Tab-separated table of C-alpha atoms and ligand atoms in Angstrom:
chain	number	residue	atom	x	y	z
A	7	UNK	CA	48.698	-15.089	-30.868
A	8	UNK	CA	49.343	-13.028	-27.723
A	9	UNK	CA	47.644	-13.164	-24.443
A	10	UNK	CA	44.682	-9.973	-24.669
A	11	UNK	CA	42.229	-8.047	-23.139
A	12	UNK	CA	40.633	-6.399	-25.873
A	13	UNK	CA	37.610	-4.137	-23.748
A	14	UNK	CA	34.247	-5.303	-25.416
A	15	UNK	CA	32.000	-3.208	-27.320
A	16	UNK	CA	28.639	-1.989	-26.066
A	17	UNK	CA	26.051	-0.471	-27.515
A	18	UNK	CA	26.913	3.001	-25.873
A	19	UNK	CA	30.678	2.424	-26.430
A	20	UNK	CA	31.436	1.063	-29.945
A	21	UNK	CA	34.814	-0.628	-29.999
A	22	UNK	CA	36.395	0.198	-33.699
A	23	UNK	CA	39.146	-2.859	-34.250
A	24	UNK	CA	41.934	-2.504	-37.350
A	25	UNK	CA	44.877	-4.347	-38.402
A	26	UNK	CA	47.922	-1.934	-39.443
A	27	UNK	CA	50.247	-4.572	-41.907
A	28	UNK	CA	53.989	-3.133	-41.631
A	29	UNK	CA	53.615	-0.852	-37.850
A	30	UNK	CA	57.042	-1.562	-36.712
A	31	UNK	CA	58.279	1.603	-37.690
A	32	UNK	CA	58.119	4.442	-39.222
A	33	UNK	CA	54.254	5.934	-40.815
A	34	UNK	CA	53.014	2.452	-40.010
A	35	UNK	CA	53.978	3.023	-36.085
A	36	UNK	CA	53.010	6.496	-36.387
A	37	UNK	CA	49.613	5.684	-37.538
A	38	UNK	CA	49.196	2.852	-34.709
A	39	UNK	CA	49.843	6.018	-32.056
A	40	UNK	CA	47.413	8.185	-33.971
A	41	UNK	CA	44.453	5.600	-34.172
A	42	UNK	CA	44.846	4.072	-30.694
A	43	UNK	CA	44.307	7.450	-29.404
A	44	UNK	CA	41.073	7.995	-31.713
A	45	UNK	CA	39.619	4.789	-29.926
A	46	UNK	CA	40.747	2.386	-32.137
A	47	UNK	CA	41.757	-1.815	-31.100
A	48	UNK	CA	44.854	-2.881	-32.999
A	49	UNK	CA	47.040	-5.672	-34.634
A	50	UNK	CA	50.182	-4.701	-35.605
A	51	UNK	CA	51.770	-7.063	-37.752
A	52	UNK	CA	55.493	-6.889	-39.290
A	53	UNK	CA	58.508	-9.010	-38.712
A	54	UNK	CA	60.629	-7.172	-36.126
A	55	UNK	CA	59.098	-8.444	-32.788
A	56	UNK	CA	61.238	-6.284	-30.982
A	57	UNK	CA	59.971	-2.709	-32.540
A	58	UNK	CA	56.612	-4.572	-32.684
A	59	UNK	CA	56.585	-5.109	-28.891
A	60	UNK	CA	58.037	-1.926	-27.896
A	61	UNK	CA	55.128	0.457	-29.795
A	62	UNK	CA	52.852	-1.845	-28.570
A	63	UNK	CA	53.564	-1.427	-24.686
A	64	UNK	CA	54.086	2.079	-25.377
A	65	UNK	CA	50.689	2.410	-26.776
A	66	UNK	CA	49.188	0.193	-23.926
A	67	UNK	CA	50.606	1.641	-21.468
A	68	UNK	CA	49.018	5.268	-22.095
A	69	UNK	CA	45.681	4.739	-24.042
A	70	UNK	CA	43.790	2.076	-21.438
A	71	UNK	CA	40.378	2.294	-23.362
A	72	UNK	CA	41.924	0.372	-26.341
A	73	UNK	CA	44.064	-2.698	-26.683
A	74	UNK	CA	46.976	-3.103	-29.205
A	75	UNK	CA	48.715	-6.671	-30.240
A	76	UNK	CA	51.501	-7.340	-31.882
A	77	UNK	CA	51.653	-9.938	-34.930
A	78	UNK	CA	55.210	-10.972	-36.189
A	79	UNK	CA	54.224	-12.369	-39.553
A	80	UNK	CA	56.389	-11.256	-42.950
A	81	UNK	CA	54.065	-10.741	-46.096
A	82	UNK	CA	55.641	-12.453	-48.056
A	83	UNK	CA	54.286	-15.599	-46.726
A	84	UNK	CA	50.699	-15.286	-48.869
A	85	UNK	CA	49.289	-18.864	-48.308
A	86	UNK	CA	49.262	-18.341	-44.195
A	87	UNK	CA	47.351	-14.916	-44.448
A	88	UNK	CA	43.867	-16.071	-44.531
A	89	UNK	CA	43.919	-18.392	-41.719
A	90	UNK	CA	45.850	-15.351	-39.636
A	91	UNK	CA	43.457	-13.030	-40.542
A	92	UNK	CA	40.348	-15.385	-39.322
A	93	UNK	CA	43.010	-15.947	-35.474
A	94	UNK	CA	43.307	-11.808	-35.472
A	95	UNK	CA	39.478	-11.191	-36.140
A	96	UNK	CA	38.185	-13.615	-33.108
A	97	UNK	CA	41.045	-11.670	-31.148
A	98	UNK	CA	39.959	-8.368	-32.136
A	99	UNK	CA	35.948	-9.431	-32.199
A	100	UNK	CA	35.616	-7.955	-35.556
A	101	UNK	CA	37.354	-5.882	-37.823
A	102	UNK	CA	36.718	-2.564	-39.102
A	103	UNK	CA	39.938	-1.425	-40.502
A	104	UNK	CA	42.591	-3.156	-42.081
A	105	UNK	CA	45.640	-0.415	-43.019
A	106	UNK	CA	48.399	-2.252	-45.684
A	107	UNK	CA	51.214	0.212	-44.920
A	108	UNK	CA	54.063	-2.870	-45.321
A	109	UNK	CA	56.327	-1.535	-47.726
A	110	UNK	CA	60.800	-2.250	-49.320
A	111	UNK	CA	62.419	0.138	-51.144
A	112	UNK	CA	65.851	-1.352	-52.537
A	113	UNK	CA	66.431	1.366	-55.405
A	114	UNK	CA	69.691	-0.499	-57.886
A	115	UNK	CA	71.362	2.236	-58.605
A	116	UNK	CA	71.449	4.342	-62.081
A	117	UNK	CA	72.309	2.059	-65.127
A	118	UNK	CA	71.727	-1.065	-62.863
A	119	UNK	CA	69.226	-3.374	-63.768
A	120	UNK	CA	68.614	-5.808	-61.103
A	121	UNK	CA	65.692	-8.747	-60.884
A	122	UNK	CA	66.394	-9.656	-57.034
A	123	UNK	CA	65.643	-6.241	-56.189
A	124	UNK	CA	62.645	-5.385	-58.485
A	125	UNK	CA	61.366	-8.994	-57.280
A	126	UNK	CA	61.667	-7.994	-53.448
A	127	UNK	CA	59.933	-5.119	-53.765
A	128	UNK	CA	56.583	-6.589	-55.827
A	129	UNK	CA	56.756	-9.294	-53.616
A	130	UNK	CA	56.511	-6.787	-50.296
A	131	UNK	CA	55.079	-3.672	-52.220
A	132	UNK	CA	52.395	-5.821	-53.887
A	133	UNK	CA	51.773	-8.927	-53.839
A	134	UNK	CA	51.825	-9.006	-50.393
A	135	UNK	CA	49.242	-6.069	-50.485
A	136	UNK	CA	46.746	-8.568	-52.636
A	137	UNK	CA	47.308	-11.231	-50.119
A	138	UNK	CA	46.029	-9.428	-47.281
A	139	UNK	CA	43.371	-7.200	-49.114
A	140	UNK	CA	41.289	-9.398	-51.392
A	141	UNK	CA	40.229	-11.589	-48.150
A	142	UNK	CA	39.478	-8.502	-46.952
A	143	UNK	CA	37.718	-7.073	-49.584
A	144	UNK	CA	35.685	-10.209	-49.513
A	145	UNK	CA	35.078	-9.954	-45.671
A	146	UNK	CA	33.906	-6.596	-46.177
A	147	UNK	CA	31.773	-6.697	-48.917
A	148	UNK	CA	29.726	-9.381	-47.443
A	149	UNK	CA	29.539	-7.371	-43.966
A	150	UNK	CA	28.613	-4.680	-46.200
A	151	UNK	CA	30.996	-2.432	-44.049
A	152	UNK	CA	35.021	-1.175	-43.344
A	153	UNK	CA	37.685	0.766	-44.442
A	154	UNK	CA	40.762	-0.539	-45.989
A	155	UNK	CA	43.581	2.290	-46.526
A	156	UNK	CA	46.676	1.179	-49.167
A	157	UNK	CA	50.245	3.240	-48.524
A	158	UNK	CA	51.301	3.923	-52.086
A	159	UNK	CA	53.326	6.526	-52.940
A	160	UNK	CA	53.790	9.489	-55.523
A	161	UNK	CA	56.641	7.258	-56.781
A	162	UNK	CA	53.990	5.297	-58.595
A	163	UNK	CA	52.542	7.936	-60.662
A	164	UNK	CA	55.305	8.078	-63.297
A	165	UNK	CA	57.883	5.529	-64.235
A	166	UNK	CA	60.915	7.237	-63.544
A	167	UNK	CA	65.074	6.276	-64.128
A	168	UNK	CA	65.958	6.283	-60.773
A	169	UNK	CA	63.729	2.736	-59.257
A	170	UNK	CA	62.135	1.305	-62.034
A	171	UNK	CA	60.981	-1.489	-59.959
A	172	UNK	CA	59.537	0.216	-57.190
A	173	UNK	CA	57.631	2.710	-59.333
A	174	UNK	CA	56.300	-0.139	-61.053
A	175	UNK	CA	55.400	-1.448	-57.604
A	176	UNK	CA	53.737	1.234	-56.257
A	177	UNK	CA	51.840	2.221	-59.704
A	178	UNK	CA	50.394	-1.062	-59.945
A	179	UNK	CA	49.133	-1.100	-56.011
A	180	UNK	CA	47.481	2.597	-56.376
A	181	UNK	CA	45.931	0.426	-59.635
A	182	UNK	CA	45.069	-2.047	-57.329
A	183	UNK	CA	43.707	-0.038	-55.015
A	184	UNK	CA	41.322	2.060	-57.577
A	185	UNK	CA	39.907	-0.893	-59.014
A	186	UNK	CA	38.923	-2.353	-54.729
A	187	UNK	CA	37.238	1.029	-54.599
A	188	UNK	CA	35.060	0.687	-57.726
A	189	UNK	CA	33.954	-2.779	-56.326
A	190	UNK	CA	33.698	-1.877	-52.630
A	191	UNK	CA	31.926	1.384	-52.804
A	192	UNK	CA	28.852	0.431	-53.829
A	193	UNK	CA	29.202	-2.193	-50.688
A	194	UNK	CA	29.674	0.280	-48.695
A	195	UNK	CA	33.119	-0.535	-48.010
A	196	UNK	CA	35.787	2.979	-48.193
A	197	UNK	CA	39.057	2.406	-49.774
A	198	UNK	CA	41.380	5.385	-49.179
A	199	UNK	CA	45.193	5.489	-51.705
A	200	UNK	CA	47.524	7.540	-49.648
A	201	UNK	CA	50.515	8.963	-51.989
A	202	UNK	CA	53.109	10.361	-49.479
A	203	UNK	CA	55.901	12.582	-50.708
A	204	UNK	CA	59.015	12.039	-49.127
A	205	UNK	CA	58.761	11.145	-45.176
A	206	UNK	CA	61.571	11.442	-42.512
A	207	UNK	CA	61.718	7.192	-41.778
A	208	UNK	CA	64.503	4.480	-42.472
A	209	UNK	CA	62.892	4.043	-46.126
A	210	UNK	CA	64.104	7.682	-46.490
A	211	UNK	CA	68.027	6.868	-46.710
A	212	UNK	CA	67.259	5.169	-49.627
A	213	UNK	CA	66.122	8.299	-51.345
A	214	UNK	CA	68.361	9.984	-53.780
A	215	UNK	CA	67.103	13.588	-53.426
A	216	UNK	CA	64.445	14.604	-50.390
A	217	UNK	CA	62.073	17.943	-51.019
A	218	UNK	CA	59.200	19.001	-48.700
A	219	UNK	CA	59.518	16.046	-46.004
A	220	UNK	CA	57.578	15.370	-43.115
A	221	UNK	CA	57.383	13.736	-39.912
A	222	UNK	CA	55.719	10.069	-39.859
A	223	UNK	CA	53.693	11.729	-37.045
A	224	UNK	CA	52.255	14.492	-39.719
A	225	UNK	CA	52.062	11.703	-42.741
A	226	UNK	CA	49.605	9.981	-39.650
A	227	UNK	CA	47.696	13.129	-39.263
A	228	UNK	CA	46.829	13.385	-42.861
A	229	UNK	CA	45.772	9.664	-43.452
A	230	UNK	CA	43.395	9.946	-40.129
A	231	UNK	CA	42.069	13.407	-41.442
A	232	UNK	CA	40.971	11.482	-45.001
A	233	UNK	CA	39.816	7.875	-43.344
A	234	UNK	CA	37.448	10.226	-41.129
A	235	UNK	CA	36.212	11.839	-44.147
A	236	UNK	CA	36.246	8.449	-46.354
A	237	UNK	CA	37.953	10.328	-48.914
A	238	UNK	CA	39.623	8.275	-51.726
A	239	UNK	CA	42.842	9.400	-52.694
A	240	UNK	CA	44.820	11.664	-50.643
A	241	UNK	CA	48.999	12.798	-51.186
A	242	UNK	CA	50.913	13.848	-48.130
A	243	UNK	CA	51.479	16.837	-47.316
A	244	UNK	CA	49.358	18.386	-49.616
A	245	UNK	CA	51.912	20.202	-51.924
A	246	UNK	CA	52.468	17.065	-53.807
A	247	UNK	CA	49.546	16.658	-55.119
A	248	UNK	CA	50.251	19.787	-57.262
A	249	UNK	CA	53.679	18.576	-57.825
A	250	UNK	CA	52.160	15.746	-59.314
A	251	UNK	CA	49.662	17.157	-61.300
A	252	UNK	CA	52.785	18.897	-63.389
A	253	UNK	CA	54.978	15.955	-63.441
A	254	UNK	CA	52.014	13.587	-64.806
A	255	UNK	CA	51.346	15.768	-67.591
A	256	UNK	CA	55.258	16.427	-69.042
A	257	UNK	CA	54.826	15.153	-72.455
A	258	UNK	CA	57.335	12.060	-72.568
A	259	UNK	CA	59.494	13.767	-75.465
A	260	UNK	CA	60.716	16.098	-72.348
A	261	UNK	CA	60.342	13.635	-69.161
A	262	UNK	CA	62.929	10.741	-71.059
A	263	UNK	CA	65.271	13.495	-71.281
A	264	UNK	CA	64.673	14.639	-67.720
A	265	UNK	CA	67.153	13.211	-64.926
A	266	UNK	CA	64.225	13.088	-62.135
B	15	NAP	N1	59.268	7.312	-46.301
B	15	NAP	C1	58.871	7.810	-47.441
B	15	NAP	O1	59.389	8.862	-47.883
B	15	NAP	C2	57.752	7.156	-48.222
B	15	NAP	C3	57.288	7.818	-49.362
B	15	NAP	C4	56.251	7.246	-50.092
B	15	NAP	C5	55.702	6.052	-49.688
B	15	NAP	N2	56.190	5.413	-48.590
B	15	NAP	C6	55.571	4.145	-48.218
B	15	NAP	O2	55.157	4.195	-46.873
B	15	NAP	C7	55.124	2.861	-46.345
B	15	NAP	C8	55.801	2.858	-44.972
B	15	NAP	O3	57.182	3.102	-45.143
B	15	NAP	P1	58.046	3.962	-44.095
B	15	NAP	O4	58.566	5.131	-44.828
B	15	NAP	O5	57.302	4.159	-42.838
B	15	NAP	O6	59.305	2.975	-43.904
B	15	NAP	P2	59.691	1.925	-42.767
B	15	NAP	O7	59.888	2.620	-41.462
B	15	NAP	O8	60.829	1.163	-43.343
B	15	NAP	O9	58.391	1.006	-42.632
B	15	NAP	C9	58.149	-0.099	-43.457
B	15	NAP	C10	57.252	-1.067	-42.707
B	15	NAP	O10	56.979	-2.166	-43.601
B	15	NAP	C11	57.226	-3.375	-42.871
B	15	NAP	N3	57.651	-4.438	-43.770
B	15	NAP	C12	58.609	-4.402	-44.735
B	15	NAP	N4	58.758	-5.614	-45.275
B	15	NAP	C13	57.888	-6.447	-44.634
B	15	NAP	C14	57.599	-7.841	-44.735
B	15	NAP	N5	58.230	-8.627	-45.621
B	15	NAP	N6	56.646	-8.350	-43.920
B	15	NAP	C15	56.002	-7.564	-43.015
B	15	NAP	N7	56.228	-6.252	-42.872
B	15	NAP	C16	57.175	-5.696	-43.679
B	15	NAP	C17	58.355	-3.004	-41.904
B	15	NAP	O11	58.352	-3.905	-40.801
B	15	NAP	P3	59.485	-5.046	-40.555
B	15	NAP	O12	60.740	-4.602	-41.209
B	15	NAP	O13	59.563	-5.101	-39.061
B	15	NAP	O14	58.907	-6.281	-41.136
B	15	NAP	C18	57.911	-1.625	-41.454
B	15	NAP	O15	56.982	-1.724	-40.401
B	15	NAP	C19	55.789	1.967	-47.382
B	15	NAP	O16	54.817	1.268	-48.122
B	15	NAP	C20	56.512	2.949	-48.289
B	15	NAP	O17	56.670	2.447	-49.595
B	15	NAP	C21	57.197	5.941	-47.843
């Protein structure tokens, strides 16, 4: 755990503190900028130290009312997330906001049916996400208070021939994350499902046709826009969640025959 000077909270000056799993890059960095500069305390967790570091000084450097720490820590490692969670809480002084953004996308390739893959991604896109959000949840619902936001993805709202895996991975977190909110709200507790679109970062290459993307920096905009509002679902931009409101209801006798 690094060296920190997180400013205390006062009763004048409330200190909001969040942990953002996968901000090395891309919407996950993106998000770190945005929230730092709305006030908010951060860990950063993900595996490159390097990118880690380098949005973290960044960040330092310009917002001085708020403190951001980088975690290297890869999700995959479930059994060492609770007792990391309790180490980044004391640092932090609390916790308000925990963000699980930490997301693979290893797509095999049409007619390829590949286990290693489809197993990397569940491990990241999921499992990893139940790791870090039922203590959480738990931590929450007894405080009676927080926000947890889940990065899904429109990818998970229809199985589809291009990834089987990681629509499978992403339709089962957005599952995840519905059945959180049915427990949490009445705790108090928000739990916001974002569903970007496409979105110009390095998971991007892997993308076998782009329409509408954004900027991480806009993607950011959106999810702080809906966490201020505690709204519960949101897509990103906006367009897809018409987009998605035509492609959930093809009747399967058309969508098997469809090459999207
Ligand atoms: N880009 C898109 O078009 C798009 C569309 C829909 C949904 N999404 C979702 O948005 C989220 C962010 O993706 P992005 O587009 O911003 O791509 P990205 O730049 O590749 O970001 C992925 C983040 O996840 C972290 N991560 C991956 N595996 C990890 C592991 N084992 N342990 C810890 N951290 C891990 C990465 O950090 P390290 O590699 O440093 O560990 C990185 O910070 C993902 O969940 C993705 O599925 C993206």
């Amino acid at each position: 755990m690094p060296d920190t000077n997180i400013p205390a909270a006062t009763p004048l000056q409330p200190r909001r503190r969040g942990i953002i799993v996968g901000a090395s890059s891309g919407i996950g960095a993106a998000l770190a900028r945005r929230l730092s500069k709305e006030g908010y305390s951060l860990a950063l967790v993900a595996r490159r130290s390097d990118l880690l570091n380098r949005v973290c000084v960044e960040i330092n450097s310009e917002y001085h009312e708020v403190r951001v720490i980088p975690i290297v820590h890869d999700v995959t490692e479930y059994e060492s997330v609770p007792e990391l969670l309790r180490k980044i809480v004391a640092e932090l002084g609390g916790l308000d906001l925990v963000v699980y953004n930490a997301g693979v996308n290893f797509p095999p390739g049409i007619d390829q049916y590949d286990f290693t893959k489809d197993r990397a991604m569940l491990e990241v896109n999921l499992m990893g996400a139940m790791a870090w959000l039922n203590p959480v949840a738990a931590m929450f619902q007894s405080a009676e208070n927080g926000q947890i936001v889940g990065i899904s993805s429109v990818a998970g709202d229809r199985g589809r021939i291009g990834n089987p895996g990681y629509n499978t991975s992403k339709a089962a977190l957005s599952t995840y994350l519905e059945a959180l909110r049915n427990r949490l709200t009445r705790h108090g507790v928000n739990v916001l499902t974002v569903k970007p679109g496409f979105v110009e970062t390095e998971m991007l290459k892997a993308a076998q046709r782009v329409l509408f993307a954004i900027p991480p920096e806009r993607a950011a905009d959106d999810i702080w826009k809906a966490m201020r509002r505690r709204k519960q679902q949101i897509y990103t931009p906006w367009i897809w969640r018409w987009i998605m409101l035509v492609i959930r209801n093809i009747p399967s006798i058309i969508f098997r025959r469809m090459s999207f």
